[in-house]
Amino acid sequence: MSTATIVSDLNRALRECFLADGRVVLWGEDVLSPYGGAFKVTAGISADFPGRVFTTPISEAAIVGMGVGAAMRGLRPVVEIMFGDFLLLAADQLVNHAAKFAGMYNGAVKVPLVVRTPMGGYRGYGPTHSQSLEKHLLGVPGLRVVAVNHFTSPGALLKTAILGGDGPVVFIENKALYSQSVQLGGDGVLEVTELDDESGYPMVRVVNFSKGVKADLTAVSYGGLSLQWEQALRDLAADEIRVELFLPTLLSDLLLAPIAESVSRTGRLLASEEGTRGFSFGSEVVARIAETVGTKQRAKFRQVGAARVVIPSDKSLEREMLPSSHALVTAALEMIEL
Amino acid sequence: MIKGLTPQLGVNDDTALLVNWTVKPGDRVAKGDVVGQIETTKAVYDIEAEGAGFFAPLAEPGARVAVGQVIYALTDSADAKVDVAAIAVPAAGLAMAGADAKQVARWTKKAELLAKEHGIDIAQVPAIGVVREADVLMFVKSGGRPAPAGGDLVDGAYPANRPNRIMVIGGGRGAVQVLDILRRCRHQSAVGLLDDDRTNHGRTIMGVPIVGTLSEAAIRAEKKEFDSLVIAFTNDLAARRRVFEEMKERGLPFTNVIDPSVQVHANVRLGEGNVIIANGRLGACASVGDNNFLSAYVNIEHHNTLGSHCTFGPGVMTSSRVDIGDGCRFGTGVFIEPGVRIGAGCIIASGAILASNVPEKHVVKVHCEMHMRPIDAAGR
């Protein structure tokens, strides 16, 4: 078990990128020392790498637009959007500029830009600081969307995004995750493995049973919902309900084969996400797996996500609206009983 | 009485630092009076009394307290006693929803579904504790009813003359000690071991097979595979007690396993399920409960009263009229003075000398430093 928290692992990775490549630069709102960004991911970096970290006015379009330009001119910019809710203010820069230029100019330019931003609720931040809006950016050609969870090193993913690629990456962090420990390898109940498809963004597989036993249910999720899933997997293990959970980190190019293979064994797929239900990651996973395994066997499908309402500020109302570990357990048990 | 909670002073903070209390315990305060100060990630704030009453602090200055935690109380009189356990809101209980208290299940969901699939009433499936998938499968395999009684062709015909056949619970080092005793006893013999670690099933310890899990005890008793049980593990006192009580609830008999070298004096009263290792001694008129594990050289002196579910390291030495409650754990080499009473659930560390009573659920530690250095060139 690692004792690093998500935020310290991200900070360490940023420092390593700054050391490894002089082209790495960073800007965003309030990212300078001593504040170090609203969630402290950039803590201390401006002090240690003078002249390479810049604070900006409150204009997401400008923050991302500058990033696109700098990336085209040969830098490797990392920009921070303080709350993911405001990423849509830079949607035009992402969709019509960053993602398109390589294709429009037939490869003559590249845009190695990383846009980091935290999504997610469970903290009572209200309607415009709690959402998970990444689904609106899934499916944009040329735009990679990566999401961290607490079963794999988020820093390793960030290093791949900054140093490893040629195209733009939207890097989704999560407010509820920041203070959590990175849990690698598992413990007596959970076993964690990483499936790498050479993209540098491994898909995490978490199971709540030991080798040689048949799984009852395939589950797919991503991002901060890994926390709710950890509790759900432990509760389900006590009931001897065996779950094979897949947590992709590269959401925009899903590694489908292991999920399809699992569903062909279990006959059940539970897709879940923290964002609102429908027109989403979950519906895409269900559709794609149904296309793959559907003709060979009958499988049961189900989705869990947030209710399609505005996120309340009141924490107890927010808890009702967002998917809980209890909702995941209930959905899993209902699928087993069907 | 009024409960004072840690206020939520910023959405970023789940906890805050209690800086100090500005009033003394028992001071009378009015609603809105400042009683202390608390520090969040943003600033230090005053804590204002939520009503009128006499102040009783429930957290220490310097402590990190959870938002919503009860940190003080305001009572109706200066000397009113505050029942901390009754009013404390556990910090964990304030966390995420969904982790709401799960009712204690008698079977797992998987076992329930499997029983339904086979048309079995799960309440009929024998198991120790929670009914698991394996218990249902075993029940199905036995045709949904207890297997017919087998038995030894000779001993089965002359039950009065055969040694008491013992099934040992636990397959670790405790089991080795129990089997070592049974090997030298003519009136008892070990027929098997039960252990929940399935990886060792089918292997043997000192020639005795590890036959299955604890949940199989009832079925194996019905098959008359053994006459009595004894628990050999000592690492988990709560589990030792639970297993004993669950087996007794199912009507399964226990026996004492006592090394032949142990001296048992006049008028000793002894329960069942006790293990007493070599060179132990039970003095005259001593009374011993059930399910205790006494390591080598333990002396329970005359007129002692020992409860149940206790474990003793080697060389624990009591004097006259000592009274020991249930579920106590003793280290190695403990000396106990005459007439001392030790409440239930105590832990007594190795080397302790007890000269006074110990209330229940207390730990007695001994501070003795060991000094060590290499032998010098002069051989000193």
XYZ file of C-alpha atoms in Angstrom:
718
model
C 0.000 0.000 0.000
C 1.257 3.416 -0.943
C 0.885 6.236 1.553
C 0.953 9.013 -1.070
C -2.231 11.009 -1.398
C -3.694 11.796 -4.800
C -2.714 15.471 -4.468
C 0.867 14.747 -3.359
C 1.294 12.200 -6.159
C 0.114 14.762 -8.747
C 2.417 17.434 -7.297
C 5.396 15.050 -7.409
C 4.620 14.166 -11.044
C 4.403 17.845 -12.029
C 7.815 18.502 -10.470
C 9.303 15.511 -12.285
C 7.908 16.810 -15.592
C 9.380 20.278 -14.947
C 12.757 18.681 -14.235
C 12.603 16.260 -17.163
C 11.624 18.704 -19.909
C 12.435 22.438 -20.082
C 9.518 22.973 -22.447
C 6.995 22.267 -19.667
C 5.238 25.443 -18.500
C 2.127 25.947 -16.371
C -0.555 28.558 -15.846
C -3.965 28.986 -14.312
C -5.811 30.972 -11.645
C -4.000 31.423 -8.300
C -1.428 28.728 -9.068
C 1.556 30.698 -7.701
C 3.224 30.049 -4.331
C 2.308 30.196 -1.559
C -1.335 29.511 -2.520
C -0.504 26.800 -5.071
C -3.964 26.515 -6.621
C -7.336 26.018 -4.941
C -6.551 22.345 -4.286
C -2.757 22.717 -3.799
C -1.800 20.508 -6.738
C 0.748 23.119 -7.897
C 2.027 23.882 -4.372
C 5.611 25.150 -4.379
C 6.193 24.707 -8.109
C 6.370 28.410 -9.032
C 8.986 28.909 -6.296
C 11.088 25.968 -7.439
C 10.826 26.668 -11.190
C 10.877 30.457 -11.536
C 9.726 31.926 -14.841
C 7.796 28.806 -15.864
C 4.586 29.179 -13.815
C 2.127 32.038 -14.377
C -1.045 33.190 -12.688
C -3.835 34.340 -14.990
C -6.963 36.483 -14.949
C -10.320 34.715 -14.625
C -10.807 33.750 -18.263
C -10.918 30.057 -19.066
C -11.006 30.721 -22.805
C -7.799 32.750 -22.496
C -6.113 30.154 -20.261
C -6.776 27.333 -22.735
C -6.300 29.524 -25.819
C -2.833 30.572 -24.659
C -2.129 26.895 -24.040
C -3.098 25.994 -27.611
C -0.817 28.687 -29.015
C 2.116 27.791 -26.778
C 1.741 24.107 -27.629
C 1.715 24.844 -31.352
C 4.921 26.887 -30.948
C 6.783 23.969 -29.316
C 6.158 24.249 -25.577
C 4.432 21.621 -23.443
C 1.931 23.718 -21.509
C -0.056 22.419 -18.577
C -3.014 24.640 -17.736
C -5.317 24.457 -14.740
C -9.037 25.190 -14.718
C -9.839 25.696 -11.052
C -13.240 23.964 -11.196
C -14.246 21.607 -14.005
C -17.655 23.261 -14.125
C -15.984 26.187 -15.938
C -14.236 24.037 -18.524
C -17.162 24.654 -20.872
C -16.103 28.333 -21.061
C -13.079 27.004 -22.967
C -15.078 24.484 -25.032
C -14.495 26.352 -28.305
C -10.726 26.413 -27.715
C -10.764 22.685 -26.987
C -13.149 21.456 -29.678
C -12.545 23.887 -32.568
C -8.864 24.614 -31.962
C -6.817 22.185 -29.823
C -8.502 19.015 -31.079
C -8.742 20.060 -34.753
C -5.483 21.712 -35.706
C -3.442 18.565 -36.270
C -6.097 17.296 -38.688
C -6.866 20.655 -40.339
C -3.179 21.303 -41.097
C -2.501 17.694 -42.074
C -0.043 17.075 -39.256
C 1.999 20.207 -39.898
C 1.240 21.370 -36.327
C 0.830 19.508 -33.090
C -0.947 20.637 -29.900
C 0.637 18.836 -26.901
C -1.526 20.668 -24.372
C -2.693 19.266 -21.031
C -5.759 20.851 -19.422
C -6.008 19.750 -15.776
C -9.256 20.253 -13.892
C -11.101 18.791 -10.901
C -14.654 17.566 -11.332
C -16.979 15.956 -8.835
C -19.205 16.549 -5.833
C -19.829 14.991 -2.383
C -18.445 18.174 -0.805
C -21.459 20.487 -0.656
C -19.997 23.023 -3.109
C -23.341 23.615 -4.807
C -24.690 23.659 -8.377
C -21.731 25.236 -10.218
C -18.739 23.776 -8.358
C -19.706 20.096 -8.035
C -20.526 18.695 -11.455
C -18.924 15.988 -13.535
C -19.167 17.483 -17.009
C -16.511 15.460 -18.845
C -19.165 13.545 -20.746
C -19.672 16.612 -22.934
C -16.095 16.262 -24.175
C -16.161 12.500 -24.780
C -16.384 11.664 -28.445
C -14.646 14.771 -29.778
C -12.225 13.552 -32.479
C -8.621 14.370 -31.610
C -9.310 15.085 -27.912
C -8.129 12.637 -25.288
C -9.989 12.604 -21.994
C -8.168 10.982 -19.054
C -9.619 10.493 -15.555
C -7.757 9.499 -12.380
C -9.017 7.092 -9.740
C -7.472 6.055 -6.405
C -6.432 2.549 -7.489
C -3.627 3.723 -9.801
C -0.973 6.428 -9.532
C -2.509 9.667 -10.862
C 1.015 11.083 -11.170
C 2.007 8.364 -13.627
C -1.025 9.246 -15.770
C -0.151 12.953 -15.623
C 3.438 12.280 -16.720
C 2.159 10.307 -19.700
C -0.156 13.202 -20.576
C 2.545 15.894 -20.297
C 5.618 14.118 -21.648
C 4.237 11.223 -23.624
C 1.797 12.555 -26.201
C 1.466 14.851 -29.197
C -2.180 15.805 -28.892
C -4.367 17.648 -26.395
C -5.444 15.894 -23.216
C -8.211 16.919 -20.852
C -7.016 15.548 -17.519
C -9.904 15.002 -15.096
C -9.059 15.075 -11.405
C -11.600 14.811 -8.609
C -12.180 16.930 -5.509
C -13.227 14.045 -3.275
C -10.153 12.075 -4.365
C -7.459 14.692 -3.648
C -6.985 13.867 0.028
C -7.308 10.094 -0.428
C -4.409 7.654 -0.446
C -3.383 5.937 -3.640
C -4.181 2.250 -3.157
C -2.085 -0.028 -5.302
C -2.146 -3.810 -5.271
C -5.122 -4.229 -2.950
C -5.428 -5.914 0.445
C -7.001 -9.039 1.904
C -10.384 -8.304 0.333
C -9.609 -6.404 -2.869
C -7.074 -7.276 -5.539
C -5.963 -4.503 -7.897
C -4.204 -5.048 -11.230
C -3.457 -2.731 -14.130
C -4.182 -3.688 -17.742
C -1.906 -1.714 -20.030
C -2.646 -1.396 -23.722
C 0.566 0.564 -24.428
C -1.340 3.857 -24.421
C 0.316 4.714 -21.085
C -3.139 5.010 -19.528
C -3.756 1.603 -17.916
C -7.234 0.308 -17.200
C -7.507 -0.765 -13.564
C -9.159 -4.059 -12.670
C -10.361 -4.463 -9.067
C -11.886 -7.726 -7.856
C -13.339 -8.611 -4.450
C -12.681 -12.340 -4.622
C -9.710 -14.682 -4.791
C -8.358 -16.540 -7.779
C -10.171 -19.622 -9.020
C -13.643 -18.349 -8.129
C -16.173 -17.302 -10.755
C -17.235 -13.663 -10.899
C -20.970 -12.871 -10.680
C -20.958 -9.392 -12.149
C -18.893 -7.145 -14.415
C -18.829 -3.475 -13.445
C -17.348 -0.479 -15.238
C -16.796 2.966 -13.800
C -14.134 5.682 -13.686
C -12.805 8.667 -11.754
C -13.834 9.579 -8.212
C -16.577 6.973 -8.109
C -13.714 4.559 -7.316
C -14.226 5.653 -3.691
C -17.884 4.622 -3.641
C -16.945 1.424 -5.436
C -14.303 0.518 -2.871
C -16.944 0.512 -0.125
C -19.452 -1.274 -2.365
C -16.946 -4.015 -3.244
C -16.228 -4.596 0.438
C -19.940 -4.762 1.293
C -20.619 -7.134 -1.613
C -17.668 -9.344 -0.618
C -19.323 -9.862 2.774
C -22.340 -11.178 0.873
C -20.129 -13.379 -1.342
C -21.173 -11.382 -4.418
C -18.084 -11.396 -6.627
C -17.501 -8.360 -8.783
C -14.937 -7.692 -11.487
C -14.683 -3.887 -11.648
C -12.940 -2.127 -14.524
C -11.845 1.494 -14.141
C -10.541 2.863 -17.463
C -8.330 5.936 -17.167
C -8.455 6.810 -20.874
C -12.174 7.478 -21.304
C -12.084 8.654 -24.909
C -10.577 5.421 -26.307
C -11.993 2.547 -24.307
C -10.139 -0.732 -23.974
C -13.173 -2.896 -24.608
C -11.793 -6.418 -25.011
C -11.216 -7.246 -21.304
C -14.638 -5.853 -20.379
C -16.358 -7.824 -23.142
C -14.504 -10.987 -22.135
C -15.626 -10.509 -18.520
C -19.255 -9.915 -19.513
C -19.168 -13.071 -21.643
C -18.354 -14.943 -18.412
C -20.688 -13.149 -15.983
C -23.580 -12.239 -18.279
C -24.072 -9.008 -16.313
C -22.749 -5.490 -16.864
C -23.253 -2.615 -14.432
C -21.997 0.694 -15.850
C -21.726 3.588 -13.428
C -20.511 7.170 -13.245
C -20.703 10.163 -10.939
C -22.149 12.404 -13.659
C -25.806 12.524 -14.603
C -27.361 9.419 -16.152
C -27.839 9.124 -19.887
C -26.038 10.333 -23.056
C -22.885 9.460 -21.165
C -19.850 7.235 -20.472
C -22.177 4.586 -19.025
C -24.531 4.552 -21.972
C -21.551 4.334 -24.355
C -20.069 1.368 -22.468
C -23.391 -0.459 -22.429
C -23.936 0.184 -26.146
C -20.458 -0.875 -27.193
C -20.451 -4.039 -25.058
C -23.936 -4.927 -26.277
C -22.656 -4.651 -29.848
C -19.687 -6.874 -29.015
C -21.216 -9.654 -26.931
C -24.906 -9.146 -27.614
C -25.171 -11.406 -30.602
C -23.366 -14.289 -28.895
C -25.248 -14.384 -25.635
C -27.962 -12.639 -23.698
C -26.513 -10.335 -21.056
C -28.177 -8.097 -18.489
C -27.283 -4.409 -18.460
C -27.804 -1.683 -15.935
C -26.608 1.885 -15.314
C -26.079 3.916 -12.172
C -25.370 7.663 -12.214
C -26.439 10.946 -10.669
C -30.084 12.014 -10.854
C -30.746 14.431 -13.713
C -31.314 17.494 -11.556
C -29.258 20.507 -10.457
C -26.757 19.544 -7.732
C -28.015 20.890 -4.373
C -25.701 22.769 -2.001
C -27.157 21.007 1.021
C -24.947 17.998 1.704
C -27.723 15.598 2.647
C -29.697 16.458 -0.498
C -26.509 16.181 -2.550
C -25.954 12.687 -1.149
C -29.395 11.653 -2.360
C -28.697 12.999 -5.817
C -25.200 11.546 -6.358
C -24.535 7.790 -6.650
C -23.614 6.271 -3.277
C -21.915 2.980 -2.447
C -25.329 1.894 -1.207
C -26.862 2.576 -4.655
C -24.102 0.530 -6.295
C -24.646 -2.386 -3.902
C -28.402 -2.254 -4.428
C -28.047 -2.237 -8.208
C -25.585 -5.147 -8.075
C -27.851 -7.243 -5.834
C -30.901 -6.544 -7.989
C -28.979 -7.670 -11.066
C -27.917 -10.896 -9.336
C -31.466 -11.615 -8.227
C -33.036 -11.011 -11.650
C -28.566 19.119 28.712
C -27.352 20.851 25.552
C -24.810 19.298 23.182
C -22.211 21.581 21.633
C -21.071 20.507 18.163
C -18.031 21.463 16.096
C -19.499 24.078 13.711
C -19.062 23.871 9.929
C -17.149 27.093 9.273
C -16.086 26.485 5.670
C -17.054 24.003 2.995
C -13.420 22.924 2.609
C -13.077 21.676 6.182
C -14.183 18.299 7.480
C -12.165 18.806 10.658
C -10.896 21.706 12.736
C -8.272 22.230 15.449
C -9.612 22.875 18.958
C -7.340 25.717 20.140
C -8.501 26.181 23.736
C -11.415 26.452 26.126
C -11.879 29.943 27.599
C -14.141 28.776 30.448
C -13.488 26.163 33.106
C -15.431 22.924 33.617
C -18.478 23.631 35.764
C -18.559 27.379 34.877
C -22.024 28.799 34.271
C -22.418 30.230 30.756
C -25.229 32.056 28.960
C -26.307 31.483 25.365
C -23.832 33.160 23.025
C -20.978 33.355 25.547
C -17.581 32.512 24.090
C -16.498 29.162 25.555
C -13.466 28.411 23.380
C -11.700 28.848 20.067
C -11.386 26.676 17.017
C -9.054 26.954 14.024
C -10.010 26.064 10.445
C -7.808 26.285 7.356
C -8.948 29.926 7.032
C -8.992 31.472 10.509
C -9.478 31.072 14.254
C -13.125 31.363 15.295
C -14.836 31.772 18.673
C -17.068 28.948 19.830
C -20.264 30.440 21.222
C -22.386 28.527 23.731
C -25.443 27.079 22.060
C -27.540 27.642 25.177
C -27.314 28.328 28.890
C -25.911 25.840 31.397
C -22.855 24.544 33.185
C -19.914 23.895 30.910
C -18.483 20.372 30.506
C -15.681 19.982 27.895
C -15.640 16.729 25.897
C -12.507 17.347 23.822
C -8.981 18.362 24.717
C -7.367 21.576 23.423
C -4.997 20.626 20.600
C -7.307 17.861 19.363
C -8.404 17.671 15.738
C -12.187 17.405 15.917
C -14.668 16.460 13.185
C -17.336 18.867 12.017
C -20.557 17.870 13.800
C -18.725 16.072 16.596
C -19.982 16.774 20.145
C -17.131 18.705 21.795
C -18.815 20.055 24.917
C -22.026 19.785 26.884
C -24.043 22.288 28.906
C -25.620 20.614 31.907
C -28.351 21.693 34.334
C -26.113 21.654 37.407
C -22.406 22.220 38.031
C -21.786 18.650 39.142
C -24.060 16.809 36.674
C -22.421 13.775 35.135
C -22.219 13.655 31.338
C -22.741 10.247 29.749
C -20.175 10.631 26.985
C -21.020 7.353 25.274
C -24.696 8.282 25.020
C -24.263 11.701 23.430
C -21.096 11.350 21.368
C -21.748 11.395 17.649
C -18.995 9.197 16.215
C -17.014 11.083 13.599
C -17.298 8.145 11.195
C -21.072 8.324 11.415
C -20.971 11.798 9.907
C -19.195 10.638 6.778
C -20.735 9.410 3.521
C -24.246 8.073 3.369
C -24.796 4.571 2.132
C -22.530 3.137 4.780
C -25.586 3.001 7.034
C -25.555 0.297 9.641
C -26.120 -3.008 7.932
C -28.300 -5.375 9.876
C -26.533 -8.467 11.120
C -27.084 -11.076 8.461
C -27.634 -14.743 9.234
C -26.591 -15.769 5.738
C -24.837 -14.206 2.787
C -26.814 -13.071 -0.238
C -25.000 -15.684 -2.315
C -26.006 -18.471 0.099
C -29.614 -17.248 0.047
C -29.778 -17.238 -3.761
C -28.145 -20.651 -4.004
C -30.574 -22.136 -1.483
C -33.479 -20.660 -3.458
C -32.077 -22.150 -6.650
C -31.996 -25.611 -5.043
C -35.399 -25.202 -3.388
C -33.889 -25.429 0.097
C -35.071 -23.594 3.206
C -31.865 -21.782 4.162
C -32.840 -21.788 7.834
C -32.290 -25.564 7.749
C -28.694 -25.314 6.523
C -26.277 -26.072 9.352
C -23.397 -23.620 9.776
C -21.358 -21.933 12.445
C -22.200 -18.250 12.336
C -23.235 -16.824 9.000
C -24.428 -19.398 6.450
C -22.090 -19.175 3.450
C -22.153 -20.507 -0.088
C -19.964 -23.476 0.934
C -22.433 -24.487 3.665
C -25.313 -24.588 1.194
C -23.247 -26.568 -1.323
C -22.328 -29.074 1.378
C -25.971 -29.355 2.422
C -26.982 -29.937 -1.203
C -24.250 -32.566 -1.571
C -25.550 -34.431 1.464
C -28.966 -34.598 -0.193
C -30.429 -31.867 1.976
C -30.350 -33.991 5.094
C -27.681 -35.092 7.536
C -25.492 -37.888 6.212
C -26.071 -41.351 7.708
C -23.989 -42.166 10.749
C -20.803 -44.041 9.988
C -18.368 -45.086 12.673
C -15.629 -47.433 13.666
C -16.488 -51.142 13.350
C -15.005 -52.014 16.757
C -15.029 -48.804 18.785
C -18.520 -48.047 17.473
C -19.695 -51.347 18.966
C -18.037 -50.737 22.361
C -18.448 -46.982 22.921
C -17.933 -47.205 26.684
C -14.429 -48.594 26.256
C -13.069 -46.347 23.552
C -11.107 -43.159 24.213
C -12.965 -39.883 23.942
C -12.572 -38.815 20.296
C -11.670 -35.142 20.081
C -12.065 -32.695 17.199
C -9.592 -29.835 17.638
C -10.637 -26.359 16.474
C -7.768 -24.376 14.920
C -4.797 -25.696 12.992
C -1.936 -23.509 14.219
C 0.711 -23.766 16.930
C -1.985 -24.032 19.632
C -3.168 -27.196 17.920
C 0.352 -28.635 18.094
C 0.339 -28.145 21.884
C -3.078 -29.781 22.211
C -2.088 -32.720 19.969
C 1.122 -33.116 21.974
C -1.008 -33.610 25.114
C -3.466 -35.956 23.435
C -0.606 -38.094 22.142
C 0.291 -38.858 25.779
C -3.295 -39.364 27.033
C -4.892 -42.815 26.912
C -8.439 -41.648 27.655
C -8.554 -39.118 24.781
C -7.501 -39.194 21.145
C -7.549 -36.595 18.379
C -9.566 -37.584 15.303
C -9.267 -34.386 13.296
C -8.808 -30.631 13.138
C -11.175 -27.951 11.853
C -9.694 -24.778 10.363
C -11.216 -22.038 8.193
C -8.018 -21.691 6.142
C -8.989 -23.990 3.287
C -5.474 -24.114 1.849
C -4.475 -26.584 4.565
C -7.467 -28.902 4.214
C -6.366 -32.444 3.493
C -2.966 -31.951 5.165
C -2.086 -33.354 8.562
C -0.573 -32.040 11.795
C 1.320 -34.703 13.745
C -0.561 -37.294 11.717
C -4.004 -35.840 12.469
C -5.882 -34.619 9.368
C -7.255 -31.087 8.931
C -10.677 -32.196 7.733
C -12.657 -29.022 7.012
C -14.008 -25.676 8.188
C -15.570 -24.816 11.532
C -18.962 -24.657 9.844
C -18.820 -28.428 9.328
C -18.701 -29.218 13.066
C -22.451 -29.778 13.409
C -22.651 -32.086 10.408
C -19.617 -34.053 11.538
C -21.114 -34.367 15.025
C -24.314 -35.762 13.546
C -22.207 -38.242 11.608
C -20.677 -39.211 14.958
C -17.176 -38.510 13.725
C -16.155 -37.182 17.152
C -17.319 -37.041 20.768
C -16.081 -33.644 21.960
C -14.555 -30.390 20.825
C -11.713 -28.292 22.162
C -10.484 -24.909 20.917
C -6.730 -24.716 20.337
C -6.236 -21.198 18.989
C -5.369 -18.366 21.388
C -4.570 -15.394 19.150
C -8.109 -13.960 19.095
C -9.925 -14.045 22.433
C -13.188 -12.701 21.028
C -13.231 -15.385 18.322
C -12.375 -18.040 20.907
C -15.386 -17.013 22.958
C -17.696 -16.674 19.922
C -16.818 -20.095 18.534
C -17.315 -21.700 21.965
C -20.709 -20.066 22.449
C -21.913 -20.822 18.930
C -20.907 -24.483 19.191
C -22.589 -24.759 22.611
C -25.721 -23.164 21.177
C -25.835 -25.993 18.664
C -25.543 -28.520 21.465
C -22.003 -29.600 20.599
C -20.080 -30.981 23.607
C -16.671 -29.724 24.782
C -14.045 -31.483 26.853
C -10.980 -30.472 28.876
C -7.551 -31.405 27.546
C -5.092 -31.583 30.439
C -1.482 -32.670 30.269
C -0.765 -35.755 32.474
C 1.898 -33.734 34.325
C -0.656 -31.187 35.569
C -1.448 -31.438 39.300
C -5.117 -31.099 40.151
C -5.690 -30.843 43.900
C -8.705 -31.576 46.100
C -12.156 -30.121 45.408
C -11.201 -28.366 42.190
C -14.216 -27.373 40.121
C -13.498 -27.400 36.413
C -15.804 -26.390 33.537
C -15.295 -27.645 29.992
C -13.243 -26.786 26.941
C -10.168 -25.875 29.014
C -6.640 -26.637 27.798
C -3.924 -26.980 30.465
C -0.358 -27.446 29.226
C 2.441 -29.331 30.998
C 3.423 -28.679 34.631
C 0.379 -26.568 35.429
C -1.240 -26.730 38.820
C -4.764 -26.135 40.144
C -4.708 -25.656 43.919
C -7.280 -27.021 46.359
C -10.811 -25.668 46.092
C -9.954 -23.622 42.960
C -12.828 -23.006 40.566
C -12.171 -22.762 36.816
C -14.796 -21.809 34.202
C -14.922 -22.870 30.544
C -12.744 -22.491 27.476
C -9.553 -21.249 29.150
C -6.105 -21.887 27.716
C -3.340 -22.239 30.347
C 0.205 -22.454 28.972
C 2.973 -24.407 30.687
C 3.801 -23.796 34.354
C 0.636 -21.817 35.124
C -0.273 -22.043 38.796
C -3.886 -21.306 39.741
C -3.558 -21.317 43.536
C -6.029 -22.644 46.115
C -9.397 -20.918 46.517
C -8.938 -19.005 43.245
C -11.919 -18.288 41.014
C -11.143 -18.159 37.317
C -13.844 -17.193 34.797
C -14.098 -18.376 31.199
C -12.433 -17.641 27.839
C -9.085 -16.538 29.326
C -5.604 -17.268 27.974
C -2.374 -17.450 29.958
C 1.238 -17.286 28.801
C 3.728 -19.602 30.490
C 4.536 -19.144 34.162
C 1.583 -17.102 35.392
C 1.563 -17.543 39.164
C -1.407 -16.584 41.337
C -1.522 -16.594 45.085
C -4.472 -17.527 47.309
C -8.060 -16.268 46.723
C -7.406 -14.503 43.449
C -10.514 -13.802 41.343
C -10.187 -13.468 37.560
C -13.115 -12.436 35.315
C -14.013 -13.695 31.835
C -12.003 -13.008 28.685
C -8.699 -11.935 30.243
C -5.369 -12.292 28.451
C -2.180 -12.829 30.451
C 1.367 -12.543 29.095
C 4.319 -14.578 30.312
C 5.502 -14.619 33.933
C 2.813 -12.673 35.774
C 2.666 -12.752 39.582
C -0.596 -12.041 41.410
C -0.817 -11.270 45.120
C -3.416 -12.890 47.443
C -7.022 -11.750 47.178
C -6.506 -9.613 44.051
C -9.574 -9.282 41.823
C -9.145 -8.831 38.060
C -12.229 -7.698 36.159
C -13.412 -9.206 32.873
C -11.704 -8.361 29.596
C -8.340 -7.275 31.046
C -4.973 -7.586 29.340
C -2.010 -8.162 31.663
C 1.405 -7.741 30.041
C 4.322 -10.084 30.635
C 6.274 -9.617 33.835
C 3.560 -7.724 35.725
C 3.260 -8.089 39.490
C -0.330 -7.387 40.519
C -0.707 -6.222 44.101
C -4.067 -4.498 43.772
C -7.388 -5.029 42.027
C -7.729 -4.335 38.294
C -11.112 -3.002 37.085
C -12.675 -4.638 34.041
C -11.418 -3.867 30.527
C -8.066 -2.503 31.671
C -4.594 -3.052 30.337
C -1.739 -3.497 32.801
C 1.616 -2.623 31.268
C 5.058 -2.947 32.768
C 7.835 -0.484 32.068
C 11.115 -2.300 32.225
C 13.906 -1.290 29.922
C 16.292 -3.794 28.460
C 19.848 -2.486 28.123
C 21.971 -4.143 25.503
C 25.485 -3.527 24.194
C 28.156 -5.628 22.448
C 30.712 -7.422 24.656
C 33.888 -5.344 24.634
C 37.449 -6.452 23.758
C 38.135 -7.352 27.358
C 35.303 -9.813 27.185
C 33.087 -7.760 29.549
